[in-house]
């Protein structure tokens, strides 16, 4: 399959205003959204899920950890690079970013419980072990936050799978994080 990376001028008319807004927010139109724009519904769903996840009960650091962990587990090079860059912009410690990228334990036990829970949700297709669930809750997380992780998984399935299908090239803005 070959996917064209749409631009604002080549994307379907129904999604152009949204793409102009994204470009204004980030200073460029990410290749992922250019590919997704082949289906205006997919790009709209992805952006809406992202807005909802930003409103979740997880902190910014926890959100960055979850999105990066999902991308690593799903072996999505594009999203791993993008979320590494975004996490750095949010001042996530480099050590934590590297530990997630190499699937190594994080020294902060609460963040490690979140990383492990997220990874196990993805790798088990939603069937984490009782031990993993217990460790997640014992670390101070709640059922709401477990569902916030599920929300992020839904969002990242759209982007990770799109990138797998399309072989989306990493934007130069994210290349240093590869």
XYZ file of C-alpha atoms in Angstrom:
178
model
C 0.000 0.000 0.000
C 1.182 3.472 -0.766
C -0.183 6.453 1.099
C 0.255 10.036 0.013
C 1.194 12.547 2.677
C -1.542 15.110 2.237
C -0.851 18.809 2.606
C -3.383 21.410 3.570
C -4.015 22.137 -0.112
C -4.312 18.463 -1.174
C -6.288 17.142 1.798
C -10.037 16.699 1.505
C -11.808 20.026 1.950
C -13.668 18.812 5.039
C -10.434 18.516 7.051
C -8.444 21.525 5.798
C -9.542 23.927 8.538
C -8.484 21.397 11.159
C -5.090 20.960 9.493
C -4.570 24.738 9.378
C -5.268 24.811 13.129
C -2.790 21.966 13.785
C -0.114 23.670 11.691
C -0.675 26.889 13.631
C -0.374 25.063 16.960
C 2.811 23.107 16.129
C 4.421 25.265 13.464
C 4.266 22.396 10.949
C 1.875 19.697 9.794
C 3.188 16.345 11.064
C 3.502 13.651 8.399
C 1.237 11.425 10.505
C -1.652 13.854 10.114
C -0.841 14.257 6.427
C -1.241 10.494 6.010
C -4.313 10.321 8.237
C -5.931 13.102 6.213
C -6.634 10.539 3.512
C -9.568 9.764 5.833
C -10.897 12.962 7.464
C -12.753 10.819 9.995
C -9.541 9.161 11.178
C -7.659 12.430 11.659
C -10.689 13.926 13.430
C -11.013 10.918 15.731
C -7.292 10.938 16.522
C -7.264 14.625 17.404
C -10.442 14.358 19.497
C -9.075 11.373 21.433
C -5.885 13.372 22.018
C -7.883 16.300 23.418
C -9.799 13.958 25.712
C -6.619 12.237 26.905
C -5.090 15.636 27.724
C -8.071 16.188 30.061
C -7.563 12.840 31.798
C -6.676 12.366 35.456
C -3.033 11.626 34.606
C -0.359 14.313 35.026
C 1.574 15.607 32.014
C 4.544 13.403 32.923
C 2.263 10.379 33.269
C 0.550 11.143 29.948
C 3.909 11.387 28.180
C 5.021 8.124 29.807
C 1.841 6.317 28.692
C 1.946 7.556 25.081
C 5.634 6.720 24.701
C 5.220 3.298 26.324
C 2.364 2.388 23.971
C 4.389 3.489 20.952
C 7.399 1.441 22.061
C 5.262 -1.633 22.770
C 3.603 -1.323 19.347
C 7.052 -0.860 17.741
C 6.051 2.407 16.072
C 9.248 4.252 15.196
C 7.411 7.394 14.105
C 5.427 7.760 17.341
C 8.371 6.711 19.505
C 10.409 9.554 17.977
C 7.517 12.026 18.196
C 6.622 11.219 21.804
C 10.275 11.238 22.873
C 10.567 14.762 21.471
C 7.308 15.876 23.079
C 8.314 14.361 26.435
C 11.609 16.289 26.280
C 9.666 19.476 25.525
C 7.631 18.772 28.687
C 10.920 18.342 30.608
C 10.542 14.618 31.211
C 13.922 13.416 32.488
C 16.038 11.878 29.719
C 16.698 8.859 31.942
C 12.961 8.058 32.054
C 12.576 8.522 28.298
C 15.506 6.168 27.667
C 14.194 3.584 30.133
C 10.823 3.548 28.385
C 12.420 3.347 24.939
C 14.507 0.346 26.005
C 11.718 -1.251 28.051
C 13.747 -1.011 31.249
C 12.323 -0.469 34.749
C 11.966 3.126 35.934
C 13.507 3.822 39.351
C 10.410 5.746 40.534
C 8.148 2.904 41.704
C 4.871 4.715 40.979
C 5.913 5.610 37.425
C 7.235 2.074 36.946
C 3.834 0.670 37.957
C 2.220 2.924 35.328
C 4.786 1.989 32.666
C 4.391 -1.711 33.410
C 0.569 -1.525 33.481
C 0.495 0.364 30.172
C 2.930 -2.040 28.534
C 0.994 -5.045 29.784
C -2.364 -3.594 28.643
C -0.975 -3.297 25.112
C 1.042 -6.519 24.960
C -1.773 -8.616 26.470
C -4.471 -7.020 24.292
C -6.222 -5.683 27.386
C -5.688 -8.651 29.700
C -3.077 -7.531 32.277
C -2.241 -10.036 34.991
C -3.799 -9.776 38.426
C -0.331 -9.025 39.791
C 0.091 -6.133 37.353
C -3.344 -4.698 38.192
C -2.651 -5.045 41.914
C 0.735 -3.299 41.618
C -0.892 -0.483 39.600
C -3.565 0.101 42.245
C -1.095 -0.333 45.134
C 1.112 2.359 43.593
C -1.715 4.845 44.104
C -3.493 4.706 40.768
C -7.253 4.282 40.426
C -9.744 2.515 38.178
C -10.287 5.853 36.447
C -6.608 6.076 35.626
C -6.677 2.496 34.319
C -9.392 3.584 31.901
C -7.370 6.710 31.030
C -4.628 4.317 29.886
C -7.212 2.469 27.766
C -8.212 5.810 26.200
C -4.567 6.426 25.283
C -4.294 2.932 23.792
C -7.288 3.667 21.558
C -5.690 6.908 20.435
C -2.313 5.316 19.761
C -3.829 2.397 17.854
C -5.007 4.954 15.310
C -1.554 6.500 14.934
C 0.639 3.418 15.404
C -1.357 1.313 12.961
C -1.564 4.170 10.443
C 2.214 4.482 10.559
C 2.643 0.724 10.174
C 0.398 0.687 7.089
C 1.872 3.804 5.525
C 5.530 3.634 6.572
C 5.188 7.285 7.579
C 8.552 9.053 7.411
C 9.638 10.717 10.651
C 9.407 14.506 10.464
C 12.751 16.315 10.743
C 11.423 17.921 13.951
C 11.387 14.478 15.552
C 14.525 12.979 13.945
C 16.879 13.741 16.821
C 14.741 11.514 19.023
C 15.054 8.410 16.835
